[in-house]
Amino acid sequence: MEFSLAPMEGITGYVTRNAFHHNFDYIDKYYTPFIPAAKKMSKKILRDINPENNKGINLIPQIMSNRVDEVLDMGNQLKAYGYTSMNINFGCPSGTVVGKKRGSGFLTAPDELDRFLDELYSKTDMEISIKTRIGFNSEDEWTNILDIYSKYPIPVLIIHPRIQKDFYKNVPRLDSFAMATQKIDSSKTKLCYNGDITSTAYFNSLQQLFPDVDAYMIGRGLYAYPGLIPHLDTTRQNKSTKSDYKVRLRAFHDEIINGYLDDFSSAKDAMFHMKEIWSFLRNSFQNSDKYWKKIRKCQTLDEYNIIVNAIFNECQLHEL
């Protein structure tokens, strides 16, 4: 079974990737937050993909574009850093992205999408996977989109079974994912499920529905419960006690905050990014709501550290 960390803008950079790798080393693949296929990567992006900042990590750069020449040029830039594969994003629901007919916005133009993939796969020598939603306005669009994907040598097709209009609300449309398991040739393309995996109960229900699917991408669920994967795949379990887990969870947190303090120009910026992390991580702890409210309001690093110490000292962990 294969697990990957979903690309989440502003969160899944090299600092948090390393924290997972050093403390919860169960993730098989990591994907970068999407990289705009511009002529030249920014210093921030170059720092994020630099192999020196991702030692021991299987990292796949994710590209946002609707132009083949841009993707090919980006591929050449990535090769200089030793990358041999990319992922194309047809899933982002953000209004600023879809307005440019990128991300899930490209799904509104299936004929253009077909031509894009035909030219891209005929010209590239890199391995290119795809992350996609199942449509823009309606899941009825999915049949045509699937027919297009089935024509090309896509090594991995990561499906988030929501339409753009759902954003991250409503329940994943599992009937549409089931359609993909029937229409996509598994000998050519590996299917990867992405969406709402935050508990063993939900994961087990997916396994029952899709017994032949063995690749899963998790984002919010892993930031809420960094040690989730061994509970989903028992072959990865070790004999760590709950206290050992809390120690690792604290080390995970501390590595991220220290990395942010090194990476950002001010402690305030680092603390702001930690608030994003805690919007998920608070779910690991019982009765954490009052501490989460304090974290949201805190203004200084000293105040932040006091609250975090209280969480780890006073809150019990949730069962997974």
PDB file of C-alpha atoms in Angstrom:
ATOM      1  CA  MET A   1       0.000   0.000   0.000  1.00  0.00           C
ATOM      2  CA  GLU A   2       1.274   3.481  -0.914  1.00  0.00           C
ATOM      3  CA  PHE A   3       0.600   6.707   0.980  1.00  0.00           C
ATOM      4  CA  SER A   4       1.441  10.214  -0.163  1.00  0.00           C
ATOM      5  CA  LEU A   5       1.173  13.633   1.441  1.00  0.00           C
ATOM      6  CA  ALA A   6      -1.189  15.930  -0.436  1.00  0.00           C
ATOM      7  CA  PRO A   7       0.105  19.311  -1.626  1.00  0.00           C
ATOM      8  CA  MET A   8      -1.424  22.048   0.542  1.00  0.00           C
ATOM      9  CA  GLU A   9      -0.487  25.611  -0.315  1.00  0.00           C
ATOM     10  CA  GLY A  10       1.381  27.356   2.488  1.00  0.00           C
ATOM     11  CA  ILE A  11       1.664  24.203   4.611  1.00  0.00           C
ATOM     12  CA  THR A  12       3.408  21.314   2.870  1.00  0.00           C
ATOM     13  CA  GLY A  13       6.772  22.949   2.297  1.00  0.00           C
ATOM     14  CA  TYR A  14      10.148  21.405   3.003  1.00  0.00           C
ATOM     15  CA  VAL A  15      10.030  22.330   6.701  1.00  0.00           C
ATOM     16  CA  THR A  16       6.951  20.217   7.395  1.00  0.00           C
ATOM     17  CA  ARG A  17       8.058  17.487   4.985  1.00  0.00           C
ATOM     18  CA  ASN A  18      11.237  17.050   6.989  1.00  0.00           C
ATOM     19  CA  ALA A  19       9.294  17.030  10.253  1.00  0.00           C
ATOM     20  CA  PHE A  20       7.187  14.130   8.947  1.00  0.00           C
ATOM     21  CA  HIS A  21      10.234  12.331   7.583  1.00  0.00           C
ATOM     22  CA  HIS A  22      12.168  12.604  10.846  1.00  0.00           C
ATOM     23  CA  ASN A  23       9.321  11.828  13.252  1.00  0.00           C
ATOM     24  CA  PHE A  24       6.578   9.931  11.369  1.00  0.00           C
ATOM     25  CA  ASP A  25       8.406   8.256   8.520  1.00  0.00           C
ATOM     26  CA  TYR A  26       5.439   6.427   6.990  1.00  0.00           C
ATOM     27  CA  ILE A  27       4.927   8.571   3.879  1.00  0.00           C
ATOM     28  CA  ASP A  28       6.021   7.085   0.551  1.00  0.00           C
ATOM     29  CA  LYS A  29       5.661  10.172  -1.650  1.00  0.00           C
ATOM     30  CA  TYR A  30       5.475  13.894  -1.060  1.00  0.00           C
ATOM     31  CA  TYR A  31       4.058  16.409  -3.548  1.00  0.00           C
ATOM     32  CA  THR A  32       5.023  20.073  -3.569  1.00  0.00           C
ATOM     33  CA  PRO A  33       2.361  22.776  -3.427  1.00  0.00           C
ATOM     34  CA  PHE A  34       1.666  23.722  -7.023  1.00  0.00           C
ATOM     35  CA  ILE A  35       4.414  25.534  -8.884  1.00  0.00           C
ATOM     36  CA  PRO A  36       3.188  28.091 -11.451  1.00  0.00           C
ATOM     37  CA  ALA A  37       4.788  27.161 -14.751  1.00  0.00           C
ATOM     38  CA  ALA A  38       6.533  30.487 -15.217  1.00  0.00           C
ATOM     39  CA  LYS A  39       9.735  31.040 -17.160  1.00  0.00           C
ATOM     40  CA  LYS A  40      11.807  31.023 -14.006  1.00  0.00           C
ATOM     41  CA  MET A  41      11.139  29.579 -10.566  1.00  0.00           C
ATOM     42  CA  SER A  42      11.230  31.986  -7.643  1.00  0.00           C
ATOM     43  CA  LYS A  43      13.893  31.768  -4.937  1.00  0.00           C
ATOM     44  CA  LYS A  44      11.225  30.494  -2.535  1.00  0.00           C
ATOM     45  CA  ILE A  45      10.258  27.629  -4.869  1.00  0.00           C
ATOM     46  CA  LEU A  46      13.888  26.800  -5.624  1.00  0.00           C
ATOM     47  CA  ARG A  47      14.572  26.583  -1.902  1.00  0.00           C
ATOM     48  CA  ASP A  48      11.549  24.316  -1.461  1.00  0.00           C
ATOM     49  CA  ILE A  49      12.545  21.834  -4.166  1.00  0.00           C
ATOM     50  CA  ASN A  50      16.290  21.914  -3.486  1.00  0.00           C
ATOM     51  CA  PRO A  51      17.385  18.291  -2.901  1.00  0.00           C
ATOM     52  CA  GLU A  52      19.561  19.513  -0.032  1.00  0.00           C
ATOM     53  CA  ASN A  53      16.355  20.519   1.762  1.00  0.00           C
ATOM     54  CA  ASN A  54      14.623  17.207   1.004  1.00  0.00           C
ATOM     55  CA  LYS A  55      17.167  14.539   1.888  1.00  0.00           C
ATOM     56  CA  GLY A  56      15.686  11.038   1.940  1.00  0.00           C
ATOM     57  CA  ILE A  57      12.326  12.348   0.717  1.00  0.00           C
ATOM     58  CA  ASN A  58      10.644  11.081  -2.454  1.00  0.00           C
ATOM     59  CA  LEU A  59       9.441  14.449  -3.748  1.00  0.00           C
ATOM     60  CA  ILE A  60       7.268  15.050  -6.817  1.00  0.00           C
ATOM     61  CA  PRO A  61       6.971  18.674  -8.007  1.00  0.00           C
ATOM     62  CA  GLN A  62       3.417  19.638  -8.881  1.00  0.00           C
ATOM     63  CA  ILE A  63       2.934  22.012 -11.814  1.00  0.00           C
ATOM     64  CA  MET A  64       0.056  24.389 -12.506  1.00  0.00           C
ATOM     65  CA  SER A  65      -0.362  25.199 -16.187  1.00  0.00           C
ATOM     66  CA  ASN A  66      -2.584  24.820 -19.250  1.00  0.00           C
ATOM     67  CA  ARG A  67       0.229  25.299 -21.768  1.00  0.00           C
ATOM     68  CA  VAL A  68       2.476  22.522 -22.988  1.00  0.00           C
ATOM     69  CA  ASP A  69       5.453  24.777 -23.683  1.00  0.00           C
ATOM     70  CA  GLU A  70       5.376  26.020 -20.084  1.00  0.00           C
ATOM     71  CA  VAL A  71       5.295  22.486 -18.682  1.00  0.00           C
ATOM     72  CA  LEU A  72       8.128  21.317 -20.925  1.00  0.00           C
ATOM     73  CA  ASP A  73      10.232  24.334 -19.938  1.00  0.00           C
ATOM     74  CA  MET A  74       9.514  23.691 -16.273  1.00  0.00           C
ATOM     75  CA  GLY A  75      10.495  20.058 -16.776  1.00  0.00           C
ATOM     76  CA  ASN A  76      13.876  21.146 -18.127  1.00  0.00           C
ATOM     77  CA  GLN A  77      14.425  23.377 -15.086  1.00  0.00           C
ATOM     78  CA  LEU A  78      13.511  20.524 -12.732  1.00  0.00           C
ATOM     79  CA  LYS A  79      15.850  18.085 -14.483  1.00  0.00           C
ATOM     80  CA  ALA A  80      18.748  20.322 -13.475  1.00  0.00           C
ATOM     81  CA  TYR A  81      17.889  19.425  -9.865  1.00  0.00           C
ATOM     82  CA  GLY A  82      17.672  15.715 -10.586  1.00  0.00           C
ATOM     83  CA  TYR A  83      13.901  15.367 -10.948  1.00  0.00           C
ATOM     84  CA  THR A  84      12.551  12.835 -13.440  1.00  0.00           C
ATOM     85  CA  SER A  85       8.821  13.176 -12.764  1.00  0.00           C
ATOM     86  CA  MET A  86       6.165  15.868 -12.369  1.00  0.00           C
ATOM     87  CA  ASN A  87       2.512  16.053 -11.396  1.00  0.00           C
ATOM     88  CA  ILE A  88       0.004  18.255 -13.228  1.00  0.00           C
ATOM     89  CA  ASN A  89      -2.713  19.918 -11.146  1.00  0.00           C
ATOM     90  CA  PHE A  90      -6.237  19.755 -12.578  1.00  0.00           C
ATOM     91  CA  GLY A  91      -7.800  19.860  -9.137  1.00  0.00           C
ATOM     92  CA  CYS A  92      -7.290  23.242  -7.474  1.00  0.00           C
ATOM     93  CA  PRO A  93     -10.726  24.896  -6.944  1.00  0.00           C
ATOM     94  CA  SER A  94      -9.434  28.399  -6.099  1.00  0.00           C
ATOM     95  CA  GLY A  95     -11.229  31.177  -7.946  1.00  0.00           C
ATOM     96  CA  THR A  96      -8.004  32.957  -8.870  1.00  0.00           C
ATOM     97  CA  VAL A  97      -6.748  29.744 -10.472  1.00  0.00           C
ATOM     98  CA  VAL A  98      -9.858  28.534 -12.279  1.00  0.00           C
ATOM     99  CA  GLY A  99     -10.455  32.030 -13.675  1.00  0.00           C
ATOM    100  CA  LYS A 100      -7.303  31.501 -15.743  1.00  0.00           C
ATOM    101  CA  LYS A 101      -8.556  28.089 -16.888  1.00  0.00           C
ATOM    102  CA  ARG A 102      -5.986  26.319 -14.730  1.00  0.00           C
ATOM    103  CA  GLY A 103      -6.399  23.728 -12.009  1.00  0.00           C
ATOM    104  CA  SER A 104      -9.961  22.405 -12.074  1.00  0.00           C
ATOM    105  CA  GLY A 105     -10.804  25.325 -14.374  1.00  0.00           C
ATOM    106  CA  PHE A 106      -9.188  23.392 -17.250  1.00  0.00           C
ATOM    107  CA  LEU A 107     -11.899  20.742 -16.859  1.00  0.00           C
ATOM    108  CA  THR A 108     -14.377  23.217 -18.383  1.00  0.00           C
ATOM    109  CA  ALA A 109     -12.586  22.826 -21.739  1.00  0.00           C
ATOM    110  CA  PRO A 110     -12.320  19.061 -22.374  1.00  0.00           C
ATOM    111  CA  ASP A 111     -11.287  19.433 -26.023  1.00  0.00           C
ATOM    112  CA  GLU A 112      -8.417  21.719 -25.018  1.00  0.00           C
ATOM    113  CA  LEU A 113      -7.502  19.341 -22.219  1.00  0.00           C
ATOM    114  CA  ASP A 114      -7.359  16.468 -24.703  1.00  0.00           C
ATOM    115  CA  ARG A 115      -5.098  18.403 -27.067  1.00  0.00           C
ATOM    116  CA  PHE A 116      -2.891  19.488 -24.159  1.00  0.00           C
ATOM    117  CA  LEU A 117      -2.359  15.907 -22.977  1.00  0.00           C
ATOM    118  CA  ASP A 118      -1.828  14.598 -26.506  1.00  0.00           C
ATOM    119  CA  GLU A 119       0.946  17.105 -27.172  1.00  0.00           C
ATOM    120  CA  LEU A 120       2.464  16.842 -23.707  1.00  0.00           C
ATOM    121  CA  TYR A 121       2.811  13.054 -23.642  1.00  0.00           C
ATOM    122  CA  SER A 122       4.147  13.009 -27.204  1.00  0.00           C
ATOM    123  CA  LYS A 123       6.907  15.512 -26.374  1.00  0.00           C
ATOM    124  CA  THR A 124       7.997  14.832 -22.809  1.00  0.00           C
ATOM    125  CA  ASP A 125      10.556  12.322 -21.609  1.00  0.00           C
ATOM    126  CA  MET A 126       9.537  12.804 -17.980  1.00  0.00           C
ATOM    127  CA  GLU A 127       7.044  10.734 -16.012  1.00  0.00           C
ATOM    128  CA  ILE A 128       3.943  12.902 -15.624  1.00  0.00           C
ATOM    129  CA  SER A 129       1.142  12.020 -13.241  1.00  0.00           C
ATOM    130  CA  ILE A 130      -2.143  13.914 -12.837  1.00  0.00           C
ATOM    131  CA  LYS A 131      -4.180  15.120  -9.878  1.00  0.00           C
ATOM    132  CA  THR A 132      -7.767  15.887 -10.790  1.00  0.00           C
ATOM    133  CA  ARG A 133     -11.274  16.621  -9.674  1.00  0.00           C
ATOM    134  CA  ILE A 134     -14.223  14.934 -11.350  1.00  0.00           C
ATOM    135  CA  GLY A 135     -15.684  18.036 -12.977  1.00  0.00           C
ATOM    136  CA  PHE A 136     -16.369  21.713 -12.613  1.00  0.00           C
ATOM    137  CA  ASN A 137     -20.127  22.271 -12.436  1.00  0.00           C
ATOM    138  CA  SER A 138     -21.392  18.700 -12.343  1.00  0.00           C
ATOM    139  CA  GLU A 139     -20.162  15.161 -11.889  1.00  0.00           C
ATOM    140  CA  ASP A 140     -21.899  14.414 -15.213  1.00  0.00           C
ATOM    141  CA  GLU A 141     -18.757  15.866 -16.813  1.00  0.00           C
ATOM    142  CA  TRP A 142     -16.685  13.021 -15.375  1.00  0.00           C
ATOM    143  CA  THR A 143     -17.507  10.432 -18.041  1.00  0.00           C
ATOM    144  CA  ASN A 144     -16.011  12.581 -20.805  1.00  0.00           C
ATOM    145  CA  ILE A 145     -13.009  13.572 -18.679  1.00  0.00           C
ATOM    146  CA  LEU A 146     -12.319   9.917 -17.873  1.00  0.00           C
ATOM    147  CA  ASP A 147     -12.491   9.018 -21.558  1.00  0.00           C
ATOM    148  CA  ILE A 148      -9.775  11.606 -22.183  1.00  0.00           C
ATOM    149  CA  TYR A 149      -7.528  10.390 -19.362  1.00  0.00           C
ATOM    150  CA  SER A 150      -7.868   6.777 -20.471  1.00  0.00           C
ATOM    151  CA  LYS A 151      -6.176   7.615 -23.793  1.00  0.00           C
ATOM    152  CA  TYR A 152      -2.817   8.607 -22.290  1.00  0.00           C
ATOM    153  CA  PRO A 153       0.076   6.864 -20.496  1.00  0.00           C
ATOM    154  CA  ILE A 154      -0.649   8.448 -17.115  1.00  0.00           C
ATOM    155  CA  PRO A 155       1.416   6.523 -14.535  1.00  0.00           C
ATOM    156  CA  VAL A 156      -0.638   7.727 -11.564  1.00  0.00           C
ATOM    157  CA  LEU A 157      -4.075   9.356 -11.648  1.00  0.00           C
ATOM    158  CA  ILE A 158      -4.893  10.978  -8.300  1.00  0.00           C
ATOM    159  CA  ILE A 159      -8.625  11.569  -8.013  1.00  0.00           C
ATOM    160  CA  HIS A 160     -10.264  13.916  -5.554  1.00  0.00           C
ATOM    161  CA  PRO A 161     -13.912  12.951  -6.144  1.00  0.00           C
ATOM    162  CA  ARG A 162     -15.448  16.381  -5.795  1.00  0.00           C
ATOM    163  CA  ILE A 163     -16.363  18.989  -8.403  1.00  0.00           C
ATOM    164  CA  GLN A 164     -14.909  22.494  -8.309  1.00  0.00           C
ATOM    165  CA  LYS A 165     -18.149  23.914  -6.910  1.00  0.00           C
ATOM    166  CA  ASP A 166     -17.810  21.656  -3.858  1.00  0.00           C
ATOM    167  CA  PHE A 167     -14.471  23.163  -2.864  1.00  0.00           C
ATOM    168  CA  TYR A 168     -13.842  20.993   0.236  1.00  0.00           C
ATOM    169  CA  LYS A 169     -17.452  20.778   1.366  1.00  0.00           C
ATOM    170  CA  ASN A 170     -20.030  18.050   0.882  1.00  0.00           C
ATOM    171  CA  VAL A 171     -19.063  14.386   0.857  1.00  0.00           C
ATOM    172  CA  PRO A 172     -16.719  12.867  -1.743  1.00  0.00           C
ATOM    173  CA  ARG A 173     -18.642  11.455  -4.706  1.00  0.00           C
ATOM    174  CA  LEU A 174     -17.603   7.840  -4.400  1.00  0.00           C
ATOM    175  CA  ASP A 175     -19.760   6.669  -7.319  1.00  0.00           C
ATOM    176  CA  SER A 176     -17.549   8.771  -9.586  1.00  0.00           C
ATOM    177  CA  PHE A 177     -14.391   7.226  -8.134  1.00  0.00           C
ATOM    178  CA  ALA A 178     -15.974   3.794  -8.683  1.00  0.00           C
ATOM    179  CA  MET A 179     -16.485   4.721 -12.336  1.00  0.00           C
ATOM    180  CA  ALA A 180     -12.752   5.372 -12.644  1.00  0.00           C
ATOM    181  CA  THR A 181     -11.918   1.926 -11.249  1.00  0.00           C
ATOM    182  CA  GLN A 182     -14.021   0.465 -14.062  1.00  0.00           C
ATOM    183  CA  LYS A 183     -12.848   2.637 -16.951  1.00  0.00           C
ATOM    184  CA  ILE A 184      -9.130   3.140 -16.266  1.00  0.00           C
ATOM    185  CA  ASP A 185      -6.763   0.339 -17.296  1.00  0.00           C
ATOM    186  CA  SER A 186      -4.989  -0.585 -14.047  1.00  0.00           C
ATOM    187  CA  SER A 187      -2.129  -2.216 -15.960  1.00  0.00           C
ATOM    188  CA  LYS A 188      -1.269   1.206 -17.418  1.00  0.00           C
ATOM    189  CA  THR A 189      -2.424   3.658 -14.750  1.00  0.00           C
ATOM    190  CA  LYS A 190      -2.399   3.400 -10.962  1.00  0.00           C
ATOM    191  CA  LEU A 191      -5.421   5.028  -9.331  1.00  0.00           C
ATOM    192  CA  CYS A 192      -4.869   7.010  -6.158  1.00  0.00           C
ATOM    193  CA  TYR A 193      -7.762   8.108  -3.941  1.00  0.00           C
ATOM    194  CA  ASN A 194      -7.673  11.542  -2.280  1.00  0.00           C
ATOM    195  CA  GLY A 195     -10.267  13.109  -0.010  1.00  0.00           C
ATOM    196  CA  ASP A 196     -11.428  13.178   3.642  1.00  0.00           C
ATOM    197  CA  ILE A 197      -9.256  10.359   5.001  1.00  0.00           C
ATOM    198  CA  THR A 198      -9.182  11.395   8.658  1.00  0.00           C
ATOM    199  CA  SER A 199     -10.109   8.158  10.448  1.00  0.00           C
ATOM    200  CA  THR A 200      -9.602   4.411  10.300  1.00  0.00           C
ATOM    201  CA  ALA A 201     -13.367   3.950   9.939  1.00  0.00           C
ATOM    202  CA  TYR A 202     -13.552   5.971   6.732  1.00  0.00           C
ATOM    203  CA  PHE A 203     -10.402   4.385   5.339  1.00  0.00           C
ATOM    204  CA  ASN A 204     -11.770   0.887   6.045  1.00  0.00           C
ATOM    205  CA  SER A 205     -14.981   1.765   4.234  1.00  0.00           C
ATOM    206  CA  LEU A 206     -12.929   2.828   1.195  1.00  0.00           C
ATOM    207  CA  GLN A 207     -11.007  -0.438   1.309  1.00  0.00           C
ATOM    208  CA  GLN A 208     -14.260  -2.382   1.282  1.00  0.00           C
ATOM    209  CA  LEU A 209     -15.626  -0.374  -1.638  1.00  0.00           C
ATOM    210  CA  PHE A 210     -12.381  -0.378  -3.655  1.00  0.00           C
ATOM    211  CA  PRO A 211     -10.357  -3.468  -2.657  1.00  0.00           C
ATOM    212  CA  ASP A 212      -8.038  -3.179  -5.666  1.00  0.00           C
ATOM    213  CA  VAL A 213      -6.992   0.409  -4.903  1.00  0.00           C
ATOM    214  CA  ASP A 214      -3.727   0.525  -2.971  1.00  0.00           C
ATOM    215  CA  ALA A 215      -2.636   4.175  -3.297  1.00  0.00           C
ATOM    216  CA  TYR A 216      -3.961   6.972  -1.113  1.00  0.00           C
ATOM    217  CA  MET A 217      -3.165  10.657  -0.823  1.00  0.00           C
ATOM    218  CA  ILE A 218      -3.851  12.334   2.519  1.00  0.00           C
ATOM    219  CA  GLY A 219      -3.551  16.005   3.421  1.00  0.00           C
ATOM    220  CA  ARG A 220      -5.659  17.411   6.223  1.00  0.00           C
ATOM    221  CA  GLY A 221      -5.897  14.016   7.925  1.00  0.00           C
ATOM    222  CA  LEU A 222      -2.126  13.775   8.349  1.00  0.00           C
ATOM    223  CA  TYR A 223      -1.808  17.274   9.733  1.00  0.00           C
ATOM    224  CA  ALA A 224      -4.583  16.500  12.192  1.00  0.00           C
ATOM    225  CA  TYR A 225      -3.084  13.107  13.110  1.00  0.00           C
ATOM    226  CA  PRO A 226       0.563  12.888  11.973  1.00  0.00           C
ATOM    227  CA  GLY A 227       0.762   9.246  13.096  1.00  0.00           C
ATOM    228  CA  LEU A 228      -2.384   8.187  11.223  1.00  0.00           C
ATOM    229  CA  ILE A 229      -0.846   5.923   8.568  1.00  0.00           C
ATOM    230  CA  PRO A 230       0.154   2.956  10.804  1.00  0.00           C
ATOM    231  CA  HIS A 231      -3.464   2.829  11.957  1.00  0.00           C
ATOM    232  CA  LEU A 232      -4.581   2.518   8.344  1.00  0.00           C
ATOM    233  CA  ASP A 233      -1.915   0.015   7.303  1.00  0.00           C
ATOM    234  CA  THR A 234      -1.169  -2.246  10.261  1.00  0.00           C
ATOM    235  CA  THR A 235       1.965  -3.632   8.581  1.00  0.00           C
ATOM    236  CA  ARG A 236       3.599  -0.278   9.413  1.00  0.00           C
ATOM    237  CA  GLN A 237       2.789  -0.391  13.111  1.00  0.00           C
ATOM    238  CA  ASN A 238       5.517  -0.382  15.704  1.00  0.00           C
ATOM    239  CA  LYS A 239       5.425  -0.943  19.445  1.00  0.00           C
ATOM    240  CA  SER A 240       5.494   2.700  20.486  1.00  0.00           C
ATOM    241  CA  THR A 241       3.357   3.528  23.511  1.00  0.00           C
ATOM    242  CA  LYS A 242       1.029   6.512  23.683  1.00  0.00           C
ATOM    243  CA  SER A 243       3.645   8.411  25.678  1.00  0.00           C
ATOM    244  CA  ASP A 244       6.214   7.678  22.966  1.00  0.00           C
ATOM    245  CA  TYR A 245       3.743   9.020  20.418  1.00  0.00           C
ATOM    246  CA  LYS A 246       3.253  12.253  22.339  1.00  0.00           C
ATOM    247  CA  VAL A 247       7.036  12.671  22.530  1.00  0.00           C
ATOM    248  CA  ARG A 248       7.283  12.253  18.757  1.00  0.00           C
ATOM    249  CA  LEU A 249       4.349  14.614  18.261  1.00  0.00           C
ATOM    250  CA  ARG A 250       6.112  17.256  20.334  1.00  0.00           C
ATOM    251  CA  ALA A 251       9.339  16.718  18.363  1.00  0.00           C
ATOM    252  CA  PHE A 252       7.304  17.066  15.144  1.00  0.00           C
ATOM    253  CA  HIS A 253       5.858  20.360  16.352  1.00  0.00           C
ATOM    254  CA  ASP A 254       9.189  21.683  17.578  1.00  0.00           C
ATOM    255  CA  GLU A 255      10.967  20.867  14.325  1.00  0.00           C
ATOM    256  CA  ILE A 256       8.339  22.814  12.392  1.00  0.00           C
ATOM    257  CA  ILE A 257       8.373  25.917  14.598  1.00  0.00           C
ATOM    258  CA  ASN A 258      12.188  25.961  14.687  1.00  0.00           C
ATOM    259  CA  GLY A 259      12.302  25.541  10.902  1.00  0.00           C
ATOM    260  CA  TYR A 260       9.859  28.408  10.461  1.00  0.00           C
ATOM    261  CA  LEU A 261      11.866  30.627  12.804  1.00  0.00           C
ATOM    262  CA  ASP A 262      14.918  29.966  10.625  1.00  0.00           C
ATOM    263  CA  ASP A 263      12.983  30.362   7.377  1.00  0.00           C
ATOM    264  CA  PHE A 264      10.915  33.499   7.978  1.00  0.00           C
ATOM    265  CA  SER A 265      12.030  37.041   8.630  1.00  0.00           C
ATOM    266  CA  SER A 266      10.153  37.392  11.918  1.00  0.00           C
ATOM    267  CA  ALA A 267       8.819  35.305  14.801  1.00  0.00           C
ATOM    268  CA  LYS A 268       5.380  36.736  14.025  1.00  0.00           C
ATOM    269  CA  ASP A 269       5.466  35.195  10.524  1.00  0.00           C
ATOM    270  CA  ALA A 270       6.559  31.844  11.950  1.00  0.00           C
ATOM    271  CA  MET A 271       3.777  31.934  14.547  1.00  0.00           C
ATOM    272  CA  PHE A 272       1.209  32.821  11.869  1.00  0.00           C
ATOM    273  CA  HIS A 273       2.164  29.695   9.912  1.00  0.00           C
ATOM    274  CA  MET A 274       2.018  27.612  13.101  1.00  0.00           C
ATOM    275  CA  LYS A 275      -1.568  28.767  13.579  1.00  0.00           C
ATOM    276  CA  GLU A 276      -2.347  27.143  10.218  1.00  0.00           C
ATOM    277  CA  ILE A 277      -0.720  23.932  11.439  1.00  0.00           C
ATOM    278  CA  TRP A 278      -2.704  24.035  14.692  1.00  0.00           C
ATOM    279  CA  SER A 279      -5.984  24.444  12.811  1.00  0.00           C
ATOM    280  CA  PHE A 280      -5.459  20.747  12.016  1.00  0.00           C
ATOM    281  CA  LEU A 281      -3.112  19.485  14.747  1.00  0.00           C
ATOM    282  CA  ARG A 282      -5.504  20.464  17.545  1.00  0.00           C
ATOM    283  CA  ASN A 283      -7.631  17.482  16.508  1.00  0.00           C
ATOM    284  CA  SER A 284      -4.956  15.148  17.901  1.00  0.00           C
ATOM    285  CA  PHE A 285      -5.827  16.307  21.430  1.00  0.00           C
ATOM    286  CA  GLN A 286      -8.931  15.888  23.555  1.00  0.00           C
ATOM    287  CA  ASN A 287     -10.581  19.033  24.937  1.00  0.00           C
ATOM    288  CA  SER A 288      -8.262  21.309  22.974  1.00  0.00           C
ATOM    289  CA  ASP A 289     -10.810  23.957  21.948  1.00  0.00           C
ATOM    290  CA  LYS A 290      -9.935  26.485  24.667  1.00  0.00           C
ATOM    291  CA  TYR A 291      -6.227  26.199  23.841  1.00  0.00           C
ATOM    292  CA  TRP A 292      -6.924  26.582  20.127  1.00  0.00           C
ATOM    293  CA  LYS A 293      -8.811  29.813  20.830  1.00  0.00           C
ATOM    294  CA  LYS A 294      -5.810  31.099  22.789  1.00  0.00           C
ATOM    295  CA  ILE A 295      -3.411  30.148  19.990  1.00  0.00           C
ATOM    296  CA  ARG A 296      -5.530  32.039  17.467  1.00  0.00           C
ATOM    297  CA  LYS A 297      -5.405  35.166  19.625  1.00  0.00           C
ATOM    298  CA  CYS A 298      -1.799  35.053  20.859  1.00  0.00           C
ATOM    299  CA  GLN A 299       0.536  37.782  19.633  1.00  0.00           C
ATOM    300  CA  THR A 300       3.992  36.848  20.927  1.00  0.00           C
ATOM    301  CA  LEU A 301       6.198  33.790  20.666  1.00  0.00           C
ATOM    302  CA  ASP A 302       6.516  33.556  24.463  1.00  0.00           C
ATOM    303  CA  GLU A 303       2.749  33.507  24.816  1.00  0.00           C
ATOM    304  CA  TYR A 304       2.511  30.896  22.065  1.00  0.00           C
ATOM    305  CA  ASN A 305       5.060  28.626  23.766  1.00  0.00           C
ATOM    306  CA  ILE A 306       3.185  28.758  27.072  1.00  0.00           C
ATOM    307  CA  ILE A 307      -0.049  27.668  25.386  1.00  0.00           C
ATOM    308  CA  VAL A 308       1.649  24.849  23.469  1.00  0.00           C
ATOM    309  CA  ASN A 309       3.300  23.557  26.647  1.00  0.00           C
ATOM    310  CA  ALA A 310      -0.101  23.514  28.323  1.00  0.00           C
ATOM    311  CA  ILE A 311      -1.634  21.504  25.471  1.00  0.00           C
ATOM    312  CA  PHE A 312       1.062  18.836  25.605  1.00  0.00           C
ATOM    313  CA  ASN A 313       1.039  18.688  29.412  1.00  0.00           C
ATOM    314  CA  GLU A 314      -2.691  18.847  30.071  1.00  0.00           C
ATOM    315  CA  CYS A 315      -4.489  17.283  27.068  1.00  0.00           C
ATOM    316  CA  GLN A 316      -4.891  13.597  26.384  1.00  0.00           C
ATOM    317  CA  LEU A 317      -4.512  12.274  22.857  1.00  0.00           C
ATOM    318  CA  HIS A 318      -7.508  11.209  20.791  1.00  0.00           C
ATOM    319  CA  GLU A 319      -7.901   7.578  19.838  1.00  0.00           C
ATOM    320  CA  LEU A 320      -7.521   6.947  16.108  1.00  0.00           C
TER     321      LEU A 320
END
